[in-house]
Short mmCIF file of N, CA and C in Angstrom, two decimals:
data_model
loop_
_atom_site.label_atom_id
_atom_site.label_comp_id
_atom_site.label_asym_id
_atom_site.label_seq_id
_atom_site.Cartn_x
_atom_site.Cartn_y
_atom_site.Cartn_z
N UNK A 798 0.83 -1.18 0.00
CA UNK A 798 0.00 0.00 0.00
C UNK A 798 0.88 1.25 0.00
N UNK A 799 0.80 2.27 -0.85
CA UNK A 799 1.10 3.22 -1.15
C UNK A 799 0.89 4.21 0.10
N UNK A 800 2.06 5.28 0.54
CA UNK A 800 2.08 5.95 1.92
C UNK A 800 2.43 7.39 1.17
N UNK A 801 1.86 8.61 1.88
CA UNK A 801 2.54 9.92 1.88
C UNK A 801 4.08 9.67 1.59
N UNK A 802 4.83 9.01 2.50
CA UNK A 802 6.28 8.92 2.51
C UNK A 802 6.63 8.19 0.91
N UNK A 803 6.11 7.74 0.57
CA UNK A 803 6.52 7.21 -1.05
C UNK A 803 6.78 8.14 -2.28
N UNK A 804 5.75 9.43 -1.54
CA UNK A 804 6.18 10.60 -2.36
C UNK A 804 7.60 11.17 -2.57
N UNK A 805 8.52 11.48 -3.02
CA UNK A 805 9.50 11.39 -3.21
C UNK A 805 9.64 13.04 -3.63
N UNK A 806 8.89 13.43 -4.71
CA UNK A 806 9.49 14.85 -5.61
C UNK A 806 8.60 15.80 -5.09
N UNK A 807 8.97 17.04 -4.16
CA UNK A 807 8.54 17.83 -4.04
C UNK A 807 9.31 19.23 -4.38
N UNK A 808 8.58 20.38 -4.11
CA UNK A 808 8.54 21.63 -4.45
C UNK A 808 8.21 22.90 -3.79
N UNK A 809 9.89 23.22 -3.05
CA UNK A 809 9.73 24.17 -2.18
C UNK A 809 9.47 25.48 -2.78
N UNK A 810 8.13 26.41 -1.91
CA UNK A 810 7.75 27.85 -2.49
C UNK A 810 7.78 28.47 -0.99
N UNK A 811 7.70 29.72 -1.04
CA UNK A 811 7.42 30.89 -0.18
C UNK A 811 6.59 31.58 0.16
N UNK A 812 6.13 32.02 1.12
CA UNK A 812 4.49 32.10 1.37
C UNK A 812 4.71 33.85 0.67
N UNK A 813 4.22 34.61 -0.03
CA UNK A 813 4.27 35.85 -0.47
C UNK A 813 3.49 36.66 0.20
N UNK A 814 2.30 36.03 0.47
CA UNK A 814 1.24 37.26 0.79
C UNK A 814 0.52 36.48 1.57
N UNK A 815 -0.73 36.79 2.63
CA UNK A 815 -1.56 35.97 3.34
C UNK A 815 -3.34 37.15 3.05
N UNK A 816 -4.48 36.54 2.85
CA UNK A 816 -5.46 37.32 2.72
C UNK A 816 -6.02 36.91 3.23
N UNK A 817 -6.51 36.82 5.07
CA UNK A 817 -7.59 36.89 6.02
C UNK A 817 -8.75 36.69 5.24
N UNK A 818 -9.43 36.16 5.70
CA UNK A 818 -10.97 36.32 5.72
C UNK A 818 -11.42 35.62 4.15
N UNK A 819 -10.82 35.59 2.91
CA UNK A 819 -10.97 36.11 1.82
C UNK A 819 -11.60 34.50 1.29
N UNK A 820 -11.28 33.34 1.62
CA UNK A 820 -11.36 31.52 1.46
C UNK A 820 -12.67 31.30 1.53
N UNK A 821 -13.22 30.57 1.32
CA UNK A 821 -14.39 29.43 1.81
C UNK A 821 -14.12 29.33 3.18
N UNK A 822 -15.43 29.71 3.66
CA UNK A 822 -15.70 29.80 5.10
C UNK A 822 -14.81 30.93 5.93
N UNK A 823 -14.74 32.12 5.80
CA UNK A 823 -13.87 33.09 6.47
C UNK A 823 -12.27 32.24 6.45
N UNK A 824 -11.98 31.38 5.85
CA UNK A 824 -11.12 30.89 5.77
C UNK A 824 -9.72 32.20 5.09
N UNK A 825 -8.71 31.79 5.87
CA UNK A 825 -7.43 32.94 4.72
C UNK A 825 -7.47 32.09 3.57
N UNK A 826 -6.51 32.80 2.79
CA UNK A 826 -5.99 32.24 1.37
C UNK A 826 -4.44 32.87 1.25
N UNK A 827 -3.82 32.25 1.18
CA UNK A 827 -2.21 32.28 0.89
C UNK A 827 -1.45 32.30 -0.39
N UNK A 828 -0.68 33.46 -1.07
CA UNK A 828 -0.42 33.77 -2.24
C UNK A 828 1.16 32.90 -1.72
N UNK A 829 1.32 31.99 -2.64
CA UNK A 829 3.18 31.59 -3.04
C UNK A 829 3.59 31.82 -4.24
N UNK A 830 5.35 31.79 -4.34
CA UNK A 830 5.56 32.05 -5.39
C UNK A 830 6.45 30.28 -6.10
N UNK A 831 5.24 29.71 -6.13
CA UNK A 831 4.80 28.54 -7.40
C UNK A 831 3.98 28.61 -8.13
N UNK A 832 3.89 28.76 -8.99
CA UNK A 832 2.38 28.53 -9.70
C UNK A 832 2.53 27.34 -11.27
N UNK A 833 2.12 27.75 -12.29
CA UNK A 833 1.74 26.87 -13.19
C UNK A 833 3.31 26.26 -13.86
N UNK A 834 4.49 27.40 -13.55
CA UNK A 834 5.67 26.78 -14.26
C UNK A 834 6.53 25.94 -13.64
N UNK A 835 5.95 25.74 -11.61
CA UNK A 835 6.57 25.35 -10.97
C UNK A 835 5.90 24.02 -10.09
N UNK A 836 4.84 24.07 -10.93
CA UNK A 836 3.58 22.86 -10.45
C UNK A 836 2.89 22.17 -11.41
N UNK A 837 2.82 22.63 -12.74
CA UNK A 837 2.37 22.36 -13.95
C UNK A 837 0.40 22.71 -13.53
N UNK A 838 -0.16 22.31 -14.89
CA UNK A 838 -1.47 23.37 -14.72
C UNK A 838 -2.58 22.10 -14.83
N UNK A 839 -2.51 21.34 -14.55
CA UNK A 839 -3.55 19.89 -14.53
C UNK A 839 -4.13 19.76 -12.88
N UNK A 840 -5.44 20.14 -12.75
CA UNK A 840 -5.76 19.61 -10.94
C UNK A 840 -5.76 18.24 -11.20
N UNK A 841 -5.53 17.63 -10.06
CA UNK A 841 -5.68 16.34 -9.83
C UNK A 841 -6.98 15.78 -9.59
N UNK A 842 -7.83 14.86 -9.99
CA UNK A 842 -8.82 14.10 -9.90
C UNK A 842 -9.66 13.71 -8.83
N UNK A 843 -8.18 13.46 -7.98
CA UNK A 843 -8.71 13.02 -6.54
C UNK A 843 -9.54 13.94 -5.79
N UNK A 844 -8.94 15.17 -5.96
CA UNK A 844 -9.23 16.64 -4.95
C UNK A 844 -9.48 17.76 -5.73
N UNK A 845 -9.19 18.17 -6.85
CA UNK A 845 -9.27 18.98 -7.36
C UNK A 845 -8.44 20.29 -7.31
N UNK A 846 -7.24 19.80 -6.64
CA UNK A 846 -5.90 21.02 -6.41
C UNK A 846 -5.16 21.00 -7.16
N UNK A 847 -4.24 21.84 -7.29
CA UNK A 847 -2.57 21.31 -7.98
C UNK A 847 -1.47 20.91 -7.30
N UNK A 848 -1.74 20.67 -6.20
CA UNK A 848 -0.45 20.31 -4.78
C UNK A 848 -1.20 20.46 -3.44
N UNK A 849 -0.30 19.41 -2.63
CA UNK A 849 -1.01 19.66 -1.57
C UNK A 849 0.10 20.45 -0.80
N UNK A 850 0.62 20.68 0.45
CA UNK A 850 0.92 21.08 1.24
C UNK A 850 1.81 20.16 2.22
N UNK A 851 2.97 19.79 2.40
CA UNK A 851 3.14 19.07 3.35
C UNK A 851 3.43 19.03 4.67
N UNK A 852 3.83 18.22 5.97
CA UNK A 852 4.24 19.19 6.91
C UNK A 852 5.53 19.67 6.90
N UNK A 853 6.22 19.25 6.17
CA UNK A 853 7.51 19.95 6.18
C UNK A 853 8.12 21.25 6.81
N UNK A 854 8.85 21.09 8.09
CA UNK A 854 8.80 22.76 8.56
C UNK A 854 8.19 23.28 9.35
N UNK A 855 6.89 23.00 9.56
CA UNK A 855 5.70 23.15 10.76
C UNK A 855 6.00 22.44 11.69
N UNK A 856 6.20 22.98 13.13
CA UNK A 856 6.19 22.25 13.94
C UNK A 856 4.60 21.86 14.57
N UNK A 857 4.22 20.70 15.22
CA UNK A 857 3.01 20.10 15.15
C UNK A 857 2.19 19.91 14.32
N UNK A 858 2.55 19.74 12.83
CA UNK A 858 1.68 19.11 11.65
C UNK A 858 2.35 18.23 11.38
N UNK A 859 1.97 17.19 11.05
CA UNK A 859 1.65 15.86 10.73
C UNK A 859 1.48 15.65 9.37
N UNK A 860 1.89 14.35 9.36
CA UNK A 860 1.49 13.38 7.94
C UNK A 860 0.12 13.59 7.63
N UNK A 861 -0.79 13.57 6.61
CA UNK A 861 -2.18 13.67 6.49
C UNK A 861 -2.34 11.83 6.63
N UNK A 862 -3.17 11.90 7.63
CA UNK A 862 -3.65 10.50 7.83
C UNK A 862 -4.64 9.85 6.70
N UNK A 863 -5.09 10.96 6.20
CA UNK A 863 -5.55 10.01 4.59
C UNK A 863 -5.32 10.59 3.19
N UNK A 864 -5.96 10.06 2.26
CA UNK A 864 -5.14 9.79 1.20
C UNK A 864 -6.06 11.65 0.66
N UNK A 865 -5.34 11.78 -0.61
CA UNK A 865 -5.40 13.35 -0.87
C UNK A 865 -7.51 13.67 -1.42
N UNK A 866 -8.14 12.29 -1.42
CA UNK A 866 -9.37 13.07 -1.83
C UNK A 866 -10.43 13.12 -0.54
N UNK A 867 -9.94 13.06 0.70
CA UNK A 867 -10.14 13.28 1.82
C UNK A 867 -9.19 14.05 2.88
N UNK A 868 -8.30 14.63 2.66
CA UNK A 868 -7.02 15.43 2.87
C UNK A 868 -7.94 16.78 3.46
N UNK A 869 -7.47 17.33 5.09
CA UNK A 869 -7.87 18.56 5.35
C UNK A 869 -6.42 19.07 5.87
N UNK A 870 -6.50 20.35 4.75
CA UNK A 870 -5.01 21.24 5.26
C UNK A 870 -5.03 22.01 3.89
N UNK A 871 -3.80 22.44 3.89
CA UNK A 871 -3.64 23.85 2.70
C UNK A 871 -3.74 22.66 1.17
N UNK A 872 -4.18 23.13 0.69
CA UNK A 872 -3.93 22.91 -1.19
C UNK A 872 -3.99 24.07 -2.03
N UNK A 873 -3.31 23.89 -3.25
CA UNK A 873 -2.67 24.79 -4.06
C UNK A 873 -3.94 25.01 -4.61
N UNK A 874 -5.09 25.82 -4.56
CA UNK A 874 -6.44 25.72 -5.31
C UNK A 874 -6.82 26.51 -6.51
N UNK A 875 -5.71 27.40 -6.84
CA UNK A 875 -5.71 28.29 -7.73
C UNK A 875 -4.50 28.58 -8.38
N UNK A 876 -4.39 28.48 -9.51
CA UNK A 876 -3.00 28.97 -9.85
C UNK A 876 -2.58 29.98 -10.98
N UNK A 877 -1.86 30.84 -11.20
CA UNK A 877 -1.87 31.68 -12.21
C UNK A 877 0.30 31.56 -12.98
N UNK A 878 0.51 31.63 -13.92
CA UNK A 878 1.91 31.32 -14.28
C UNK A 878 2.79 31.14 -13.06
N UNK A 879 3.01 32.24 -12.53
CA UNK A 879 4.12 31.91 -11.38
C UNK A 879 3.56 32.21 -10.21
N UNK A 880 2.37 32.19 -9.84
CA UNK A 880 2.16 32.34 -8.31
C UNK A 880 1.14 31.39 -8.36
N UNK A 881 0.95 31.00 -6.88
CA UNK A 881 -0.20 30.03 -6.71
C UNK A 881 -1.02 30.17 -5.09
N UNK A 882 -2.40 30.06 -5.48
CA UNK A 882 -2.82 30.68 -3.73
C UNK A 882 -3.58 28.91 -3.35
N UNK A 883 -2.74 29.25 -1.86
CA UNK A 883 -2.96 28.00 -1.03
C UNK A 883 -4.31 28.19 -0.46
N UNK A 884 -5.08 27.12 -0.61
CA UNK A 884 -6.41 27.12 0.07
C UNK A 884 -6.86 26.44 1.30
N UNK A 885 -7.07 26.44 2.29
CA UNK A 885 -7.91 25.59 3.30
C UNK A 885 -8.75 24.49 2.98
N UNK A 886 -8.60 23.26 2.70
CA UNK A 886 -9.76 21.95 2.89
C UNK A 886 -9.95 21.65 3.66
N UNK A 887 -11.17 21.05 4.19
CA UNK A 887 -11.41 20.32 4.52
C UNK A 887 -13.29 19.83 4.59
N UNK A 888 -12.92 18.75 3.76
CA UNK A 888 -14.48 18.32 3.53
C UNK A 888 -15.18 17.99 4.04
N UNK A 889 -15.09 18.20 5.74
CA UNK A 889 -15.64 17.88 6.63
C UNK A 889 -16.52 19.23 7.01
N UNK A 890 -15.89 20.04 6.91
CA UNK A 890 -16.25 21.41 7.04
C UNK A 890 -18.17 21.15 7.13
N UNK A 891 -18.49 22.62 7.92
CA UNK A 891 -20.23 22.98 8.30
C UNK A 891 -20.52 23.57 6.61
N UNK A 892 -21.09 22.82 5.68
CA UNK A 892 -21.60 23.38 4.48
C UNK A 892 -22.34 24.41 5.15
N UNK A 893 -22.86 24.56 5.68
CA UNK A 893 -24.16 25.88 5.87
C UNK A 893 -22.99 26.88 5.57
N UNK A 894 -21.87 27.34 5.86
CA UNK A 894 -21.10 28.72 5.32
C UNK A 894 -20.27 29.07 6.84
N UNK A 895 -20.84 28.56 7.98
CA UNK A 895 -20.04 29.23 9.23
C UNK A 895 -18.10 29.04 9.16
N UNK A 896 -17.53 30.00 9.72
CA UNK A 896 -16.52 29.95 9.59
C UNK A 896 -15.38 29.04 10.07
N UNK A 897 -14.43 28.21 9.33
CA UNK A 897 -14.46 27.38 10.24
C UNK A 897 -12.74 27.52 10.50
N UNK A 898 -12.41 27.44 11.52
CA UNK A 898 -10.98 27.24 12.70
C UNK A 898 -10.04 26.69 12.18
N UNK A 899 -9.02 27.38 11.47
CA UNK A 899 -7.43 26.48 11.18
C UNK A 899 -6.83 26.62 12.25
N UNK A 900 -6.67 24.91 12.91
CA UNK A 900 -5.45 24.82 14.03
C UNK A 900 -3.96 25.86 14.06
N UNK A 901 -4.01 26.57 15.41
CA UNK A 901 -2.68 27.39 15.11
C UNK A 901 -1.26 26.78 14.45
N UNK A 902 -1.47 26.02 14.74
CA UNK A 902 0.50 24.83 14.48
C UNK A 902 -0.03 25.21 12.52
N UNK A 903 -1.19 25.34 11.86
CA UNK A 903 -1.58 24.97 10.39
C UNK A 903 -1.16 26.50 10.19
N UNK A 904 -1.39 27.31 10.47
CA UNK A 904 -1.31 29.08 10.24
C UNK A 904 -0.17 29.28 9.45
N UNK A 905 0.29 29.98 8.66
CA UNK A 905 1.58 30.43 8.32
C UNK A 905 1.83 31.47 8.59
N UNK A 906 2.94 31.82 7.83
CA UNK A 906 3.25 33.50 8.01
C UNK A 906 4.40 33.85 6.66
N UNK A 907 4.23 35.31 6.32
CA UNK A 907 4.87 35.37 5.58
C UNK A 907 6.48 35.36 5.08
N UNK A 908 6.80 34.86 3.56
CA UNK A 908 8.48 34.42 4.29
C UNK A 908 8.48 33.08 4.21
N UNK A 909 7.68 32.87 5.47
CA UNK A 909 7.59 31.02 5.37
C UNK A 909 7.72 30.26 4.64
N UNK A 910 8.89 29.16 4.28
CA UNK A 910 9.17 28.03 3.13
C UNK A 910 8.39 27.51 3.38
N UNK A 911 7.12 26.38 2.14
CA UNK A 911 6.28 25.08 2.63
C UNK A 911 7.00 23.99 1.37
N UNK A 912 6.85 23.13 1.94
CA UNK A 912 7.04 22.25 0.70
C UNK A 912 5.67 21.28 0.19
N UNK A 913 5.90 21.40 -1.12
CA UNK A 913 4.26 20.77 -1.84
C UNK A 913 4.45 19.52 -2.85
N UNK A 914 3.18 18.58 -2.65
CA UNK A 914 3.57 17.60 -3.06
C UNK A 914 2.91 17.82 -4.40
N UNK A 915 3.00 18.27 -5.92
CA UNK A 915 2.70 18.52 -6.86
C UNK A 915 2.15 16.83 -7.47
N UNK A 916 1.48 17.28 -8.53
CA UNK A 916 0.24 16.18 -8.78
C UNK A 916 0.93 15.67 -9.78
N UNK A 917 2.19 16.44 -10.88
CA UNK A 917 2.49 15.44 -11.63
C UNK A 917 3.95 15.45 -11.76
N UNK A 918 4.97 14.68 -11.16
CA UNK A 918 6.14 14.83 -10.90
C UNK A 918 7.09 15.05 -12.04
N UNK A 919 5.91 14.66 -13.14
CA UNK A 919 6.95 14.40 -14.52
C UNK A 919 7.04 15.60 -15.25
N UNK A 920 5.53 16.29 -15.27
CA UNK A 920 5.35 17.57 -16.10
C UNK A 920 6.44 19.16 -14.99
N UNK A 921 6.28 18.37 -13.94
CA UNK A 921 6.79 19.61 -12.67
C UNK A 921 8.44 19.35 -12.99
N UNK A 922 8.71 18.33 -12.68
CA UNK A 922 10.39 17.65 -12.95
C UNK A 922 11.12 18.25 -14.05
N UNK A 923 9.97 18.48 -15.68
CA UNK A 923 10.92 19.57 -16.87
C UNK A 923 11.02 20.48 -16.60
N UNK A 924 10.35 21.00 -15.61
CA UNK A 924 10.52 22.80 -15.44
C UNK A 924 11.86 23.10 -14.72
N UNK A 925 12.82 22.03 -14.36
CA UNK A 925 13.80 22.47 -13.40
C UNK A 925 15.04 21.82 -13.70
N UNK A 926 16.00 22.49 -13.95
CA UNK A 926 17.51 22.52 -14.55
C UNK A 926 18.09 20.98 -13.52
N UNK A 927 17.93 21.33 -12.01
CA UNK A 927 18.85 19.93 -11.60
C UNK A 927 18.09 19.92 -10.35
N UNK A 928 17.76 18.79 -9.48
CA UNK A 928 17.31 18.28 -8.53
C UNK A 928 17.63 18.04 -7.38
N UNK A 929 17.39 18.52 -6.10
CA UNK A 929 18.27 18.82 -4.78
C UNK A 929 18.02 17.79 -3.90
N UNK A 930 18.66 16.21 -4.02
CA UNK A 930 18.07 15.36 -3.04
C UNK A 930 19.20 15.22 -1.60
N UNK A 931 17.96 15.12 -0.96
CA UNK A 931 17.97 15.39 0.22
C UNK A 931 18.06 13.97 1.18
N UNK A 932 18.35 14.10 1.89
CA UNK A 932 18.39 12.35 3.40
C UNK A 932 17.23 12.11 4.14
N UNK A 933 16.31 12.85 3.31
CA UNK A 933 14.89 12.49 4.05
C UNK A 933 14.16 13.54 4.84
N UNK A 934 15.36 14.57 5.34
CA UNK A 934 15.21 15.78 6.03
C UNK A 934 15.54 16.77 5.02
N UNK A 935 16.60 17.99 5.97
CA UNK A 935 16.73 19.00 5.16
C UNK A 935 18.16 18.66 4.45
N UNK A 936 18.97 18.19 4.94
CA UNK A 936 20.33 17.74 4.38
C UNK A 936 20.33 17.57 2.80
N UNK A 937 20.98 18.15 2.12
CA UNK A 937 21.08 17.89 0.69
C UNK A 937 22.43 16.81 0.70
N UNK A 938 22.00 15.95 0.20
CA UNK A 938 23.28 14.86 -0.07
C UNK A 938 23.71 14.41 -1.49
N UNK A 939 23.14 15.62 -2.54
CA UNK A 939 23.55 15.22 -3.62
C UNK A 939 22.67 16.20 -4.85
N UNK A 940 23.49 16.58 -5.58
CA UNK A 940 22.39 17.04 -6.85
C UNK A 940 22.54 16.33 -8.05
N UNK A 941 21.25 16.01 -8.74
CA UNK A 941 21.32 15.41 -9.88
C UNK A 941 21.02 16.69 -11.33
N UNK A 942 21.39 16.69 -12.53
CA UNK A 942 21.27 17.31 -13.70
C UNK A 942 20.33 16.70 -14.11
N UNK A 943 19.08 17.47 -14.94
CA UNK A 943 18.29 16.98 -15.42
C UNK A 943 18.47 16.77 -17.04
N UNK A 944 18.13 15.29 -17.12
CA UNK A 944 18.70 14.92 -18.58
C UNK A 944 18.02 15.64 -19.89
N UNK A 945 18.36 16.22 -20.66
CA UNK A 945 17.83 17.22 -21.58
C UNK A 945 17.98 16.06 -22.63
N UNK A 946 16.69 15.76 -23.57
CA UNK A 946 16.57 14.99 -25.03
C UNK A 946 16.49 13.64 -24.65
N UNK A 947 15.95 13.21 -26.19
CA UNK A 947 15.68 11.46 -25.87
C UNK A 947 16.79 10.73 -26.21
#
């Protein structure tokens, strides 16, 4: 069975801007600077985002205990060439419209690195000259060149 941790290729952005109130359900909305050249422009099926959010970096967030078309936390829900605004899920949420509570440890701030798990590793993978792998943490233990032609 397939785990969060199997994910392998992600895509660090910067939180740019934060807009209070502005989301589904008084929810914020979070401007980064990823968007379509750094995530590619296909939502995913499951959820309907272009990336999710991982905990990477947050202290007290967690692995998402389920799989991404039941996933509550930030997703990439909008995207424009190079920026992309992070949205609040969660489908559990009060449909009637009341506003609903992002855990403080979930909050960002601006500045803030997140790292995102992009929906298609292959179309996201051409957009980038060479690849920064890492020991599982933050440690870079190696860069690879990305092979140009067939």
């Amino acid at each position: 069975m397939l785990t969060w941790s199997d994910l392998a290729f992600t895509v660090v952005a910067e939180v740019a801007s934060i807009y209070p109130g502005r989301g589904k359900n008084g929810t914020p909305e979070v401007l980064i600077n990823a968007g379509i050249i750094a995530l590619a422009r296909e939502p995913c099926k499951a959820y309907g985002g272009f990336g999710i959010v991982s905990e990477w970096g947050r202290d007290g967030v967690h692995t998402p205990p389920t799989g991404p078309e039941s996933h509550t936390g930030w997703t990439v829900g909008r995207i424009s060439q190079e920026h992309g605004i992070l949205v609040w899920t969660d489908p559990n949420a009060d449909a009637n419209g009341s506003d609903v509570n992002i855990p403080e440890e979930e909050l960002l701030q601006i500045g803030q690195k997140v790292r995102i798990w992009p929906n298609h590793a292959c179309i996201t993978g051409a957009g980038f000259g060479w690849y920064l792998i890492v020991d599982g943490g933050d440690e870079i233990v190696d860069v690879w060149p990305r092979w140009r032609g067939w």
